[in-house]
PDB file of C-alpha atoms in Angstrom:
ATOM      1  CA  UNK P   1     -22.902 -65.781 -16.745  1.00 46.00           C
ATOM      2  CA  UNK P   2     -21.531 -62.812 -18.707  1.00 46.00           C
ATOM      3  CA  UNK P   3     -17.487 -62.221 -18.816  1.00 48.00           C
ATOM      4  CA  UNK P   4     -16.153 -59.901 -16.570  1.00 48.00           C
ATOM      5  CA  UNK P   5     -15.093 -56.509 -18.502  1.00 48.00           C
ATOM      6  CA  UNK P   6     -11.609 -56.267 -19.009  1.00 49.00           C
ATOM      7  CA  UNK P   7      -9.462 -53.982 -15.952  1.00 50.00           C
ATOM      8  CA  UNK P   8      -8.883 -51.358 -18.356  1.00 46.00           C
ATOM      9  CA  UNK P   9     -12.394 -50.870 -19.499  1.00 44.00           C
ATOM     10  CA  UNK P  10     -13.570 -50.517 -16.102  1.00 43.00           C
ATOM     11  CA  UNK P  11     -11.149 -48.133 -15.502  1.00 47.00           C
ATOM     12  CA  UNK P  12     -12.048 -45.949 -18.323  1.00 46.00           C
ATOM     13  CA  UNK P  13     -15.601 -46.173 -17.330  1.00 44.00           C
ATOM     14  CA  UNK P  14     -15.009 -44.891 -14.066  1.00 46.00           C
ATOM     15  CA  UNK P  15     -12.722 -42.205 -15.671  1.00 48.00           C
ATOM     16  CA  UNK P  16     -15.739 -40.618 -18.048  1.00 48.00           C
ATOM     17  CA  UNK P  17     -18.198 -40.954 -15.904  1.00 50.00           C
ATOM     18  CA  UNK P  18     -19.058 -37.692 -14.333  1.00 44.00           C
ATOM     19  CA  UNK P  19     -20.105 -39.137 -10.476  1.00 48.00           C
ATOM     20  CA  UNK P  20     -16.868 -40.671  -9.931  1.00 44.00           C
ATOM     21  CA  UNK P  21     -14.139 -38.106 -11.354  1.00 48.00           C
ATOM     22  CA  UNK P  22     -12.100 -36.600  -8.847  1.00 62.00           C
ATOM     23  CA  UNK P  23     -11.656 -32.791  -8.927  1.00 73.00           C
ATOM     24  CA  UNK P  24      -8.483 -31.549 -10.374  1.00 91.00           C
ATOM     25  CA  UNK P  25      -5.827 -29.595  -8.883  1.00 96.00           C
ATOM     26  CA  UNK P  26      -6.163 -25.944  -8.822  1.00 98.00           C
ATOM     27  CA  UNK P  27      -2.806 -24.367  -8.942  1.00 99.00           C
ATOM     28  CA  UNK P  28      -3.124 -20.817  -7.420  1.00 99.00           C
ATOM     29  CA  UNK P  29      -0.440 -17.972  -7.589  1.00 99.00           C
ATOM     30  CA  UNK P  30       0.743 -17.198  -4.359  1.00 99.00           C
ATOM     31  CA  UNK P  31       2.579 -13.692  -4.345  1.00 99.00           C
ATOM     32  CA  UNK P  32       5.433 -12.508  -2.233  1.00 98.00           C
ATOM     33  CA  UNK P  33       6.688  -9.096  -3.049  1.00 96.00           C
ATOM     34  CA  UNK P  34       9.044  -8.908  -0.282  1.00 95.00           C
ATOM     35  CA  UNK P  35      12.558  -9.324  -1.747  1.00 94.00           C
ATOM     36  CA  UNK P  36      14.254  -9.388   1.722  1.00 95.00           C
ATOM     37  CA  UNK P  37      15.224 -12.436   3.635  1.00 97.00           C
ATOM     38  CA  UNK P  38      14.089 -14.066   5.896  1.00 98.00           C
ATOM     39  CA  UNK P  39      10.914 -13.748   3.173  1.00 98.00           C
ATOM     40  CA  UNK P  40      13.003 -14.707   0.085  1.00 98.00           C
ATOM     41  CA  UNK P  41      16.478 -16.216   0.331  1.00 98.00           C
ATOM     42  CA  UNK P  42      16.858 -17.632  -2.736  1.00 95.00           C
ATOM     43  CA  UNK P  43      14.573 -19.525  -5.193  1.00 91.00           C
ATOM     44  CA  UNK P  44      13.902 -22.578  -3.021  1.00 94.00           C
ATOM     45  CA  UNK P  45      14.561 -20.922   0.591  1.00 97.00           C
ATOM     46  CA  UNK P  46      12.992 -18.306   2.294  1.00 98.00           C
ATOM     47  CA  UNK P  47       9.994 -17.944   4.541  1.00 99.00           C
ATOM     48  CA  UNK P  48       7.687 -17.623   1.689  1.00 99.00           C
ATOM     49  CA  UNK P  49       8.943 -20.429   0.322  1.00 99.00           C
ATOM     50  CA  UNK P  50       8.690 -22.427   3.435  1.00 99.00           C
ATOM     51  CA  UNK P  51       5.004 -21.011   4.395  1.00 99.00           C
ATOM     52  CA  UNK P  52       3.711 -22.276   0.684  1.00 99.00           C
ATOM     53  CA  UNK P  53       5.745 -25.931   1.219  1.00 99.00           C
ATOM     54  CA  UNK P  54       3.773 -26.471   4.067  1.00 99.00           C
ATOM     55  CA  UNK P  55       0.217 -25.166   3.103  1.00 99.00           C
ATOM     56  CA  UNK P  56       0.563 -27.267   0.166  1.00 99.00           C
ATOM     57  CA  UNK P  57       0.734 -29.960   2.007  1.00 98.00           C
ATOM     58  CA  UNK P  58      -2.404 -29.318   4.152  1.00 98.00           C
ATOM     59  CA  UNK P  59      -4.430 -28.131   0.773  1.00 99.00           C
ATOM     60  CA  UNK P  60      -4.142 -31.183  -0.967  1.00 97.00           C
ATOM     61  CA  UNK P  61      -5.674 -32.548  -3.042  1.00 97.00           C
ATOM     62  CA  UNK P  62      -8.080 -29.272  -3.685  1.00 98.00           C
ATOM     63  CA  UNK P  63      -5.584 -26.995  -4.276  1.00 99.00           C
ATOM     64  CA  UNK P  64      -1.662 -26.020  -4.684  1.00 99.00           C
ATOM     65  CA  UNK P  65      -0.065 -22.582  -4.433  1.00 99.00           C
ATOM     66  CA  UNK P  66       2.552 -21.752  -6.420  1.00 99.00           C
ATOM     67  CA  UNK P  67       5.304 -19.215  -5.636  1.00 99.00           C
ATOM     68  CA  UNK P  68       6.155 -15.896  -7.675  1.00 98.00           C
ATOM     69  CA  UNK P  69       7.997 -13.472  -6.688  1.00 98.00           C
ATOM     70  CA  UNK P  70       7.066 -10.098  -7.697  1.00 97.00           C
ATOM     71  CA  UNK P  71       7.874  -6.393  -6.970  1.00 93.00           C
ATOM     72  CA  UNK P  72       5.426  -4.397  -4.396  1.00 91.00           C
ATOM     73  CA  UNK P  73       4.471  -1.784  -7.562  1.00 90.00           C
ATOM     74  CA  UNK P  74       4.250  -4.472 -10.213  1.00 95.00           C
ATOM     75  CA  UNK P  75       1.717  -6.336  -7.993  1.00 96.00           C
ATOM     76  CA  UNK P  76      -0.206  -3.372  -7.457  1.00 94.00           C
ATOM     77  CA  UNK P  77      -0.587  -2.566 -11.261  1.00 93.00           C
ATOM     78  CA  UNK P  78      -0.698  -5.806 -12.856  1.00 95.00           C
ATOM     79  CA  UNK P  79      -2.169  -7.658 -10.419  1.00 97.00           C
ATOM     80  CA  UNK P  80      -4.676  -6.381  -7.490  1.00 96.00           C
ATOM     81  CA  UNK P  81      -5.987  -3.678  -9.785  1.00 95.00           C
ATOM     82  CA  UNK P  82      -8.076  -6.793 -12.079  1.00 95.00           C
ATOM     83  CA  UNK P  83     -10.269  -6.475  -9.103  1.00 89.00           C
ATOM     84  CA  UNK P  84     -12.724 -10.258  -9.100  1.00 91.00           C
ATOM     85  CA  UNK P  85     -10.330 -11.217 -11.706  1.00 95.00           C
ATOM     86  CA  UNK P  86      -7.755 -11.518  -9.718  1.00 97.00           C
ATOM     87  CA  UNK P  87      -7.575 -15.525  -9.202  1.00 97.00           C
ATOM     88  CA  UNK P  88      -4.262 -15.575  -7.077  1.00 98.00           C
ATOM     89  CA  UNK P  89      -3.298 -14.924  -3.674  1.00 99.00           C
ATOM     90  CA  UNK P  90      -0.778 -12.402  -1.862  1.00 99.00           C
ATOM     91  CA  UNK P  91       1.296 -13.340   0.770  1.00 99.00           C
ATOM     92  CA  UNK P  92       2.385 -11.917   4.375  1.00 99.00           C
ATOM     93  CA  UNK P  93       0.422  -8.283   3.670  1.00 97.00           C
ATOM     94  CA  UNK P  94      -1.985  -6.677   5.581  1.00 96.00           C
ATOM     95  CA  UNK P  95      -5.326  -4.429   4.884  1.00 96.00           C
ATOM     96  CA  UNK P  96      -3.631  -1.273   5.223  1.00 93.00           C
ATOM     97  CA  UNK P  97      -0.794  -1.850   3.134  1.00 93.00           C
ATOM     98  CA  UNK P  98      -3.222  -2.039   0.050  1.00 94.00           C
ATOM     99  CA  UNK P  99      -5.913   0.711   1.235  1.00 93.00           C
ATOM    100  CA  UNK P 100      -8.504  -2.354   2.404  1.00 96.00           C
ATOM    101  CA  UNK P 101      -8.434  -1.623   6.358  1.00 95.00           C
ATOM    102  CA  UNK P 102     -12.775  -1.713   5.748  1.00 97.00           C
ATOM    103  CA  UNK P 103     -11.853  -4.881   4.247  1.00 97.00           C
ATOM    104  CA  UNK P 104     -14.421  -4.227   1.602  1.00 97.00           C
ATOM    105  CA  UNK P 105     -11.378  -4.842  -1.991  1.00 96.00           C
ATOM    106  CA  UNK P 106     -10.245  -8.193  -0.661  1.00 98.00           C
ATOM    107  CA  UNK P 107     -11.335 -11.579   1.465  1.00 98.00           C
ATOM    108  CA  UNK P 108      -8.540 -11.587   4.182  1.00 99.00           C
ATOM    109  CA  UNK P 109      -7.228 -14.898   5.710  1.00 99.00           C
ATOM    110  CA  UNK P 110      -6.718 -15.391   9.353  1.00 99.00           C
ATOM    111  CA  UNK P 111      -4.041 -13.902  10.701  1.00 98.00           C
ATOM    112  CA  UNK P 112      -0.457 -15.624   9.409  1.00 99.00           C
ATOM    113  CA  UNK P 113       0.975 -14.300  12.396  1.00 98.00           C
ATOM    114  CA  UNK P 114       1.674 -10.675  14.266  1.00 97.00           C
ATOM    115  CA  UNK P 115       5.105  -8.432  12.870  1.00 97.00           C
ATOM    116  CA  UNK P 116       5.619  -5.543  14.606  1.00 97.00           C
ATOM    117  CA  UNK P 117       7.874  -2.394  13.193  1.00 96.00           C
ATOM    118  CA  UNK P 118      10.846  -1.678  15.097  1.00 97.00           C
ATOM    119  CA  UNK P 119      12.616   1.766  15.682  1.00 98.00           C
ATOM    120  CA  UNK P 120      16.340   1.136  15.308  1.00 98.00           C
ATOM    121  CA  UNK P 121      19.145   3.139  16.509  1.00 99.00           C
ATOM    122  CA  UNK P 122      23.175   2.348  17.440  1.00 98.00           C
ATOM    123  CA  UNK P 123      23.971   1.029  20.844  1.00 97.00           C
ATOM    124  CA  UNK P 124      26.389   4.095  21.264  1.00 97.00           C
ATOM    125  CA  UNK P 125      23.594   6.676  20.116  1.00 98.00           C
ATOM    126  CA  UNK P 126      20.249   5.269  21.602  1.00 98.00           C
ATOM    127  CA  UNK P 127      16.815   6.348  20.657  1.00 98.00           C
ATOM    128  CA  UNK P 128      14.507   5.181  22.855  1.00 96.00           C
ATOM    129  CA  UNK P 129      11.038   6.055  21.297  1.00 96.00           C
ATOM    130  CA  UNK P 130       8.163   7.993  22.743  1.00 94.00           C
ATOM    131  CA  UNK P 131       6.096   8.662  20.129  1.00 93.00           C
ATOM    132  CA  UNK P 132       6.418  10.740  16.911  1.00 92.00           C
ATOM    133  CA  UNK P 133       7.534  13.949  18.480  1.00 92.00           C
ATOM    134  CA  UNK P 134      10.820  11.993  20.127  1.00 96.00           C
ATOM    135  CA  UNK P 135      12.401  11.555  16.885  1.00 96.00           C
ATOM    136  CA  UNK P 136      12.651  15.483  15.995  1.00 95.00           C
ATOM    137  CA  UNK P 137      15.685  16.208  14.431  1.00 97.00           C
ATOM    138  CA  UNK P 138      17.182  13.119  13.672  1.00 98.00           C
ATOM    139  CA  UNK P 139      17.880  11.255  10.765  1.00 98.00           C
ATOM    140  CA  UNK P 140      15.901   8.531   9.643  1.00 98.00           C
ATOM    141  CA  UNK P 141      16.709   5.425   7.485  1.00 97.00           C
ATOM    142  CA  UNK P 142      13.638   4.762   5.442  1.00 96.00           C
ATOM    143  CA  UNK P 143      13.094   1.858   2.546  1.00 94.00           C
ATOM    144  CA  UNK P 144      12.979   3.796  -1.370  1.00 90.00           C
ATOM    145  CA  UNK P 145       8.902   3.346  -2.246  1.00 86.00           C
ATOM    146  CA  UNK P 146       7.653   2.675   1.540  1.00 89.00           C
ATOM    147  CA  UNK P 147       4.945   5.448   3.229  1.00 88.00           C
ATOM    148  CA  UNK P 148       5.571   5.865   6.896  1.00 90.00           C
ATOM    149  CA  UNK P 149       2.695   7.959   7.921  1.00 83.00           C
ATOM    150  CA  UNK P 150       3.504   9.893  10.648  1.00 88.00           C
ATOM    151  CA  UNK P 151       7.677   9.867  10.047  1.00 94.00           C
ATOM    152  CA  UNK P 152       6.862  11.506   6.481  1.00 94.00           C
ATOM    153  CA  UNK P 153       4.725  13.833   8.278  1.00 94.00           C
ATOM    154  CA  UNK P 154       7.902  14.784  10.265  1.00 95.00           C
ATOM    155  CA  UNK P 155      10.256  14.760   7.444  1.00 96.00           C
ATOM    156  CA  UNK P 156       7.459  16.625   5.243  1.00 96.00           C
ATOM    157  CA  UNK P 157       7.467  19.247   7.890  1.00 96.00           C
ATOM    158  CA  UNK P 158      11.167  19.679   8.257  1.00 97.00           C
ATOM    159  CA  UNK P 159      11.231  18.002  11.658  1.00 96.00           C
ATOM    160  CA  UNK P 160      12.448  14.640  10.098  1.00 97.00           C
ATOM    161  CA  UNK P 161      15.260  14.064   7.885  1.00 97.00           C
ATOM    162  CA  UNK P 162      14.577  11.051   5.653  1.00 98.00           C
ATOM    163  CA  UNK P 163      16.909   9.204   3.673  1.00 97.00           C
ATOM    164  CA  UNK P 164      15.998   6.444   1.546  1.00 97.00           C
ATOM    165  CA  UNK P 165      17.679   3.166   0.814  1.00 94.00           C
ATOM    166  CA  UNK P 166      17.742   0.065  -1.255  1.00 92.00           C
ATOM    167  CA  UNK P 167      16.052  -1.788   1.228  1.00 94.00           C
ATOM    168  CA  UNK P 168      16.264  -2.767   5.139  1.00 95.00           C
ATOM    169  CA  UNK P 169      19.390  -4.172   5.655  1.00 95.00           C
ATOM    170  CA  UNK P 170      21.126  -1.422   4.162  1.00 96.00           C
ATOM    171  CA  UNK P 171      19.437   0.816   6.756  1.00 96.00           C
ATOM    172  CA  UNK P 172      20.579  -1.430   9.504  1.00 97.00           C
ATOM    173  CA  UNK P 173      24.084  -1.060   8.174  1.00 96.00           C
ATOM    174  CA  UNK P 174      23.997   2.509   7.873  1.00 97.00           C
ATOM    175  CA  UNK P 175      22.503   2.724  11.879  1.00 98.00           C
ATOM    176  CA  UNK P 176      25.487   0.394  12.836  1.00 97.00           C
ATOM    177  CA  UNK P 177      27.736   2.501  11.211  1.00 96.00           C
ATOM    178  CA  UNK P 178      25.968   5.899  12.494  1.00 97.00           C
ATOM    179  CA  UNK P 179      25.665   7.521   9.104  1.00 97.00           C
ATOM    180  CA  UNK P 180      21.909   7.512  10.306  1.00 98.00           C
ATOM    181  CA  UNK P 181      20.197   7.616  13.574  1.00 98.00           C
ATOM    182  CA  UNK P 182      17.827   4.962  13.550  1.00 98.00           C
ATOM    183  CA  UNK P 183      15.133   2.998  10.976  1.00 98.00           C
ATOM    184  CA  UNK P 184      12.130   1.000  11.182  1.00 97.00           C
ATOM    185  CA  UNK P 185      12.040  -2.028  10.467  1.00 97.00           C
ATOM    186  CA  UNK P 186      10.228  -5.536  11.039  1.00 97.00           C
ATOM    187  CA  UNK P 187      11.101  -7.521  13.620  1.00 98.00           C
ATOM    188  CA  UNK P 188      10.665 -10.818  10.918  1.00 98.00           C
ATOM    189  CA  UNK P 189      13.328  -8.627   8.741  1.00 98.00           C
ATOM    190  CA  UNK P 190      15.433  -7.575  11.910  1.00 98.00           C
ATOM    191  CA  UNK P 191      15.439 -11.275  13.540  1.00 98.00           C
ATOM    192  CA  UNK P 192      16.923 -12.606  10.892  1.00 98.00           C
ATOM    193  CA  UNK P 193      19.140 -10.203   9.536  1.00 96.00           C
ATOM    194  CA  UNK P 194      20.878  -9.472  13.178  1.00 95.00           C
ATOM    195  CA  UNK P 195      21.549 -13.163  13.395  1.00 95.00           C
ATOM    196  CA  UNK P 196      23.266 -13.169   9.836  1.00 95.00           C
ATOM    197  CA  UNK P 197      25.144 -10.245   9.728  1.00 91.00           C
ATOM    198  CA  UNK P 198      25.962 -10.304  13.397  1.00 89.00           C
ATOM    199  CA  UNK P 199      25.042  -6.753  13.904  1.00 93.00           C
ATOM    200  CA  UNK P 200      23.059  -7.538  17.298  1.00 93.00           C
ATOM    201  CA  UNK P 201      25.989  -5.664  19.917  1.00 95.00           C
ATOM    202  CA  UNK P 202      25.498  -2.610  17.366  1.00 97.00           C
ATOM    203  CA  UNK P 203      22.087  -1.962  17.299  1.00 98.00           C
ATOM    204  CA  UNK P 204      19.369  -0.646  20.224  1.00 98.00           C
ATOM    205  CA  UNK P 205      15.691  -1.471  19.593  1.00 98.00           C
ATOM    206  CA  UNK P 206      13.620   1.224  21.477  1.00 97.00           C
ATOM    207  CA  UNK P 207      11.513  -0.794  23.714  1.00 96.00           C
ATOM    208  CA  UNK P 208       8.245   0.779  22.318  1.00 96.00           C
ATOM    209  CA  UNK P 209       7.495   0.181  18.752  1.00 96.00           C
ATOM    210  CA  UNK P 210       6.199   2.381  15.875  1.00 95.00           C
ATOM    211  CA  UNK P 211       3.119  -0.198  15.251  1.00 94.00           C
ATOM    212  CA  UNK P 212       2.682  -3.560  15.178  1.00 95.00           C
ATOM    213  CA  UNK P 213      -0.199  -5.590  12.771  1.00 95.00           C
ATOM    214  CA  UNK P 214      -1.256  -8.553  11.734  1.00 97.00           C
ATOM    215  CA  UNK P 215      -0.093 -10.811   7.954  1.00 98.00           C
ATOM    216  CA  UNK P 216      -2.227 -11.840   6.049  1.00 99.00           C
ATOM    217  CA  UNK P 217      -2.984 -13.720   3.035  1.00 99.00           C
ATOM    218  CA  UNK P 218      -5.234 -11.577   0.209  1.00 99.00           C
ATOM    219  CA  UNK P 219      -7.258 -13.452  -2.307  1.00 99.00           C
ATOM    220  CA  UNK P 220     -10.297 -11.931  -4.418  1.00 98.00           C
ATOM    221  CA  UNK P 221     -13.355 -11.669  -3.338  1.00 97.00           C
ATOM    222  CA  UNK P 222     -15.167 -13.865  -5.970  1.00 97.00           C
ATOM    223  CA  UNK P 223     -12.510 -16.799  -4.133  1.00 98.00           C
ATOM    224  CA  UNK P 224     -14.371 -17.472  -0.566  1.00 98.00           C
ATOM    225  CA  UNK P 225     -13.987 -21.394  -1.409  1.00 98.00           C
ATOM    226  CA  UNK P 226     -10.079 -20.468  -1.921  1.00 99.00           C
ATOM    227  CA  UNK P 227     -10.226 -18.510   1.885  1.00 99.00           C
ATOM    228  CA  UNK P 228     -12.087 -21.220   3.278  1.00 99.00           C
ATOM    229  CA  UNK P 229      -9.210 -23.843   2.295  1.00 99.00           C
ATOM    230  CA  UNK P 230      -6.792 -21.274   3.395  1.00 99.00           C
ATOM    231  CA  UNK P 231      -7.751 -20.546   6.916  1.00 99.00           C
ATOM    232  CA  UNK P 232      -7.876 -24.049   7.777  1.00 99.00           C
ATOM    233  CA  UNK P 233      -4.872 -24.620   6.621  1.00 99.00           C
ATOM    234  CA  UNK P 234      -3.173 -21.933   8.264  1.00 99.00           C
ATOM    235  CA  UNK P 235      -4.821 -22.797  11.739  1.00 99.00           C
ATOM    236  CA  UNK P 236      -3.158 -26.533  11.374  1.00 99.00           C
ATOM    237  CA  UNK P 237       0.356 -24.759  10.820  1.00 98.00           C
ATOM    238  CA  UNK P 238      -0.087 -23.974  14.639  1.00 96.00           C
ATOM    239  CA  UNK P 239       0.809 -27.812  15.041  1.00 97.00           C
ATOM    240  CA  UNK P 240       2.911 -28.280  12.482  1.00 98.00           C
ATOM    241  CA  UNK P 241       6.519 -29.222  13.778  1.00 98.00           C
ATOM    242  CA  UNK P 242       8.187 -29.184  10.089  1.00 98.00           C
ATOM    243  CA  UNK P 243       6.823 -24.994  10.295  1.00 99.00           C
ATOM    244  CA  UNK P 244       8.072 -24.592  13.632  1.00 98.00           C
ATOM    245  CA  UNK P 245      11.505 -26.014  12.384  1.00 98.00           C
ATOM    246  CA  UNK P 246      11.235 -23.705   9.238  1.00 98.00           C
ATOM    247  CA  UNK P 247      10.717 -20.287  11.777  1.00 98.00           C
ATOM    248  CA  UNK P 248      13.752 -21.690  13.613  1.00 98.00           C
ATOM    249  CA  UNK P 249      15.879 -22.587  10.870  1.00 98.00           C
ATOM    250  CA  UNK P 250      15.158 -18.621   9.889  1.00 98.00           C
ATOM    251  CA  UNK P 251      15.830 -17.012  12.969  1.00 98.00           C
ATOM    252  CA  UNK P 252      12.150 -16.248  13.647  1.00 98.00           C
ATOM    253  CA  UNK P 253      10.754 -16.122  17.431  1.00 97.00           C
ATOM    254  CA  UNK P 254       7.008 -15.053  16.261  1.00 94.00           C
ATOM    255  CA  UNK P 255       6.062 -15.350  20.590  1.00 94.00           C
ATOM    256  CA  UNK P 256       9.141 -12.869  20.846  1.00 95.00           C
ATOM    257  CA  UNK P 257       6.418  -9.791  19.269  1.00 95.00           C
ATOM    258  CA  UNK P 258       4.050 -10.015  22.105  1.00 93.00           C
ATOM    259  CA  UNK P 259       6.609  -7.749  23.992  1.00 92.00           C
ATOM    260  CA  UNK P 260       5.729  -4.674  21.704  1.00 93.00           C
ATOM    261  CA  UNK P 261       1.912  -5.645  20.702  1.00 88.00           C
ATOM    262  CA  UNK P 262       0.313  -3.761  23.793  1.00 85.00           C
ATOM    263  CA  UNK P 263       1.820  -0.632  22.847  1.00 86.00           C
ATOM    264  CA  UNK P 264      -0.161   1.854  20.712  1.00 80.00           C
ATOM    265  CA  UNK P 265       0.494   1.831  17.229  1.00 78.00           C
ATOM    266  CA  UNK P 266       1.669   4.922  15.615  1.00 71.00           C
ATOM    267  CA  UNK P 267       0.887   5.680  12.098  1.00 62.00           C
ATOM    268  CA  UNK P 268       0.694   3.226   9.282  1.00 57.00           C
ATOM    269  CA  UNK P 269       4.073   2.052   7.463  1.00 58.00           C
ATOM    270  CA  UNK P 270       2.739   0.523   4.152  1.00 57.00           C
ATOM    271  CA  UNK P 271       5.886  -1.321   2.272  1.00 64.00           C
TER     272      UNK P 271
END
């Protein structure tokens, strides 16, 4: 009878022989270019943060996402311009926002969940929306960078007055304090930031909507292993309790949109 191999040598064995290594890890770049909360909060909170916690843990052992943070422009130049090359993925965006609504540029995940843009105005100077027309003459807090279709098409014809700021909450402020007459903005972005800045009794949302659409997660086309993994995972985060937990923790009703989603959208606003 022949000795037994020592543990270790049967270890390595099974470590250099091809049938019986495991496949490593692929880490993945996930994007988020949205430098608002509820999306980013700080480096470890934020609903980016939380969506990529708990995908991870449904992706294992195959692969892991990690989190950058990046501006909208830089992503667009450095980034989603490489094409196949691109080997990361982009969080919470949709087809039109990057000029893909034939989804031919990208592979598109299932739906993350629906947003809808909300028209904003002061409690003591409601606008209640009716389309593009309704807004005529008023001023309108936009985001600096963001296209609003039909609102530019207003403000391009004189009919609009648009005034750029930083970014959303500002706007809010500046509706709450009437030094504009209303904004869009998301209901995700709204949600939370009524909530922390307790500017709920200022504000009026217009019970019709400009639009609402659908998140996604991007990836390249030459990654439809990468989607596969993806929109599994992001069907199980319908079950998930520590993702429910995470939406509540940030202020986030994503039932509460299905108010405004049978209204017709008007316009595309690409951030």
């Amino acid at each position: 009878m022949k000795p037994l191999a020592p543990a270790w040598m049967v270890a390595a064995a099974l470590l250099s022989g091809a049938p019986c290594t495991l496949a490593a890890v692929e880490t993945v770049t996930a994007f988020n270019s949205y430098a608002v909360a509820p999306y980013f909060v700080d480096a470890d909170h934020g609903l980016a943060h939380a969506l990529v916690e708990r995908l991870n843990d449904k992706l294992a052992p195959r692969y892991r996402l990690s989190l950058r943070q990046i501006p909208r422009i830089r992503l667009d130049l450095s980034e989603l311009n490489k094409g196949s090359a691109f080997t990361g993925a982009v969080l919470f965006i949709n087809p039109r926002f990057v000029d893909d609504a034939a989804r031919t540029r990208f592979l598109w995940s299932r739906p993350l969940f629906t947003d809808c843009n909300l028209v904003i105005s002061s409690r003591e100077a409601p606008v209640d929306y009716q389309g593009p027309a309704s807004l005529a003459g008023l001023r309108f807090g936009a985001v600096r960078g963001y296209r609003y279709s039909v609102l530019d098409e207003l403000a391009r014809a004189g009919k609009l007055v648009r005034e750029d700021s930083q970014d959303e909450l500002s706007g809010l402020n500046k509706v709450a304090r009437r030094r504009l007459d209303l904004t869009v903005v998301p209901y995700t972005i709204y949600s939370y930031a009524v909530a922390e800045q307790a500017l709920a009794s200022q504000l009026y949302v217009a019970p019709r909507p400009l639009q609402c659409f659908s998140r996604h997660i991007l990836v390249s086309r030459a990654r439809p292993g990468l989607l596969r993994a993806l929109d599994l995972a992001i069907e199980a985060l319908a079950t998930d309790p520590e993702w429910k937990a995470a939406l509540a923790s940030l202020h986030l009703d994503l039932d509460a949109t299905a108010r405004w989603a049978a209204y017709p959208s008007d316009g595309v606003h690409q951030p």
